Amino acid sequence: MHFWQRVLVNCILFVALTGFFQSNGNFYVSSIWIALVASLILAILNASIRPILQIISLPITLLTLGLFSIVINALMLELTSVFVGASNFYFSSFGMTMLISVILSICNTIISNHFTNC
């Protein structure tokens, strides 16, 4: 999947997950434009900071058989929340951030596999 396709897919996923988790106040995105900005910032963070974090955390990732990558994904989402602003893009806890990162990863994998098979 190309860069802009991934940004748009993440934007749609952010809006969909907001609708699913907003009733509890666990995950909040103020508008679709904020979701677009957040997905763009997430893509930039994943391209720039995530590889450095993966190299630094390689020993613990190997010890946990790759499960620590969920924590790295959650950290990227938390950084996105910091850059976008907590009033516009909000997670209630780090556990909720990890759950959202797992759901985003699964959905992105399914959608990426669909685009590569077409």
GROMACS .gro file of C-alpha atoms in nm:
model
  118
    1MET     CA    1   0.000   0.000   0.000
    2HIS     CA    2   0.125   0.347  -0.081
    3PHE     CA    3   0.187   0.620   0.173
    4TRP     CA    4  -0.129   0.824   0.111
    5GLN     CA    5  -0.347   0.514   0.095
    6ARG     CA    6  -0.217   0.408   0.435
    7VAL     CA    7  -0.279   0.757   0.575
    8LEU     CA    8  -0.639   0.754   0.450
    9VAL     CA    9  -0.699   0.401   0.582
   10ASN     CA   10  -0.567   0.502   0.924
   11CYS     CA   11  -0.789   0.812   0.916
   12ILE     CA   12  -1.095   0.598   0.847
   13LEU     CA   13  -0.993   0.352   1.116
   14PHE     CA   14  -0.947   0.632   1.369
   15VAL     CA   15  -1.297   0.763   1.295
   16ALA     CA   16  -1.447   0.413   1.314
   17LEU     CA   17  -1.272   0.328   1.640
   18THR     CA   18  -1.377   0.660   1.787
   19GLY     CA   19  -1.738   0.573   1.716
   20PHE     CA   20  -1.688   0.237   1.880
   21PHE     CA   21  -1.502   0.350   2.193
   22GLN     CA   22  -1.630   0.707   2.241
   23SER     CA   23  -1.933   0.610   2.449
   24ASN     CA   24  -1.705   0.502   2.733
   25GLY     CA   25  -1.475   0.801   2.687
   26ASN     CA   26  -1.180   0.570   2.621
   27PHE     CA   27  -1.078   0.703   2.279
   28TYR     CA   28  -1.171   1.039   2.131
   29VAL     CA   29  -1.103   1.216   1.802
   30SER     CA   30  -1.270   1.556   1.769
   31SER     CA   31  -1.324   1.557   1.389
   32ILE     CA   32  -1.238   1.379   1.069
   33TRP     CA   33  -0.978   1.648   0.994
   34ILE     CA   34  -0.805   1.579   1.325
   35ALA     CA   35  -0.813   1.208   1.235
   36LEU     CA   36  -0.646   1.291   0.903
   37VAL     CA   37  -0.379   1.502   1.074
   38ALA     CA   38  -0.326   1.229   1.336
   39SER     CA   39  -0.286   0.960   1.072
   40LEU     CA   40  -0.036   1.177   0.884
   41ILE     CA   41   0.162   1.242   1.203
   42LEU     CA   42   0.148   0.870   1.290
   43ALA     CA   43   0.286   0.783   0.946
   44ILE     CA   44   0.571   1.033   0.988
   45LEU     CA   45   0.650   0.902   1.338
   46ASN     CA   46   0.642   0.543   1.214
   47ALA     CA   47   0.887   0.632   0.939
   48SER     CA   48   1.127   0.833   1.155
   49ILE     CA   49   1.119   0.732   1.522
   50ARG     CA   50   0.984   0.378   1.519
   51PRO     CA   51   1.291   0.217   1.354
   52ILE     CA   52   1.515   0.368   1.620
   53LEU     CA   53   1.291   0.237   1.898
   54GLN     CA   54   1.284  -0.107   1.738
   55ILE     CA   55   1.662  -0.126   1.727
   56ILE     CA   56   1.696  -0.007   2.086
   57SER     CA   57   1.433  -0.251   2.212
   58LEU     CA   58   1.550  -0.549   2.007
   59PRO     CA   59   1.667  -0.756   2.308
   60ILE     CA   60   1.339  -0.720   2.497
   61THR     CA   61   1.144  -0.781   2.177
   62LEU     CA   62   1.331  -1.107   2.128
   63LEU     CA   63   1.274  -1.209   2.491
   64THR     CA   64   0.900  -1.146   2.462
   65LEU     CA   65   0.883  -1.320   2.122
   66GLY     CA   66   0.779  -0.999   1.948
   67LEU     CA   67   0.504  -0.893   2.186
   68PHE     CA   68   0.696  -0.581   2.288
   69SER     CA   69   0.622  -0.442   1.941
   70ILE     CA   70   0.267  -0.381   2.067
   71VAL     CA   71   0.414  -0.148   2.329
   72ILE     CA   72   0.615   0.032   2.060
   73ASN     CA   73   0.300   0.076   1.850
   74ALA     CA   74   0.119   0.213   2.154
   75LEU     CA   75   0.407   0.455   2.219
   76MET     CA   76   0.374   0.582   1.862
   77LEU     CA   77   0.003   0.644   1.920
   78GLU     CA   78   0.076   0.824   2.247
   79LEU     CA   79   0.333   1.045   2.070
   80THR     CA   80   0.073   1.116   1.803
   81SER     CA   81  -0.167   1.224   2.078
   82VAL     CA   82   0.099   1.457   2.218
   83PHE     CA   83   0.168   1.618   1.880
   84VAL     CA   84  -0.198   1.652   1.779
   85GLY     CA   85  -0.309   1.770   2.122
   86ALA     CA   86  -0.484   1.582   2.399
   87SER     CA   87  -0.801   1.788   2.357
   88ASN     CA   88  -0.839   1.669   1.996
   89PHE     CA   89  -0.694   1.315   2.004
   90TYR     CA   90  -0.726   1.137   2.337
   91PHE     CA   91  -0.668   0.795   2.495
   92SER     CA   92  -0.797   0.729   2.846
   93SER     CA   93  -0.509   0.499   2.945
   94PHE     CA   94  -0.203   0.327   2.810
   95GLY     CA   95  -0.396  -0.001   2.811
   96MET     CA   96  -0.656   0.152   2.582
   97THR     CA   97  -0.375   0.280   2.361
   98MET     CA   98  -0.236  -0.074   2.338
   99LEU     CA   99  -0.582  -0.211   2.250
  100ILE     CA  100  -0.628   0.052   1.977
  101SER     CA  101  -0.279  -0.024   1.842
  102VAL     CA  102  -0.358  -0.396   1.822
  103ILE     CA  103  -0.686  -0.328   1.641
  104LEU     CA  104  -0.514  -0.084   1.403
  105SER     CA  105  -0.240  -0.337   1.329
  106ILE     CA  106  -0.487  -0.616   1.256
  107CYS     CA  107  -0.703  -0.397   1.034
  108ASN     CA  108  -0.401  -0.257   0.849
  109THR     CA  109  -0.272  -0.609   0.787
  110ILE     CA  110  -0.605  -0.723   0.647
  111ILE     CA  111  -0.644  -0.415   0.428
  112SER     CA  112  -0.281  -0.429   0.307
  113ASN     CA  113  -0.324  -0.794   0.210
  114HIS     CA  114  -0.639  -0.702   0.019
  115PHE     CA  115  -0.460  -0.430  -0.178
  116THR     CA  116  -0.164  -0.652  -0.263
  117ASN     CA  117  -0.391  -0.931  -0.389
  118CYS     CA  118  -0.592  -0.704  -0.622
   0.00000   0.00000   0.00000
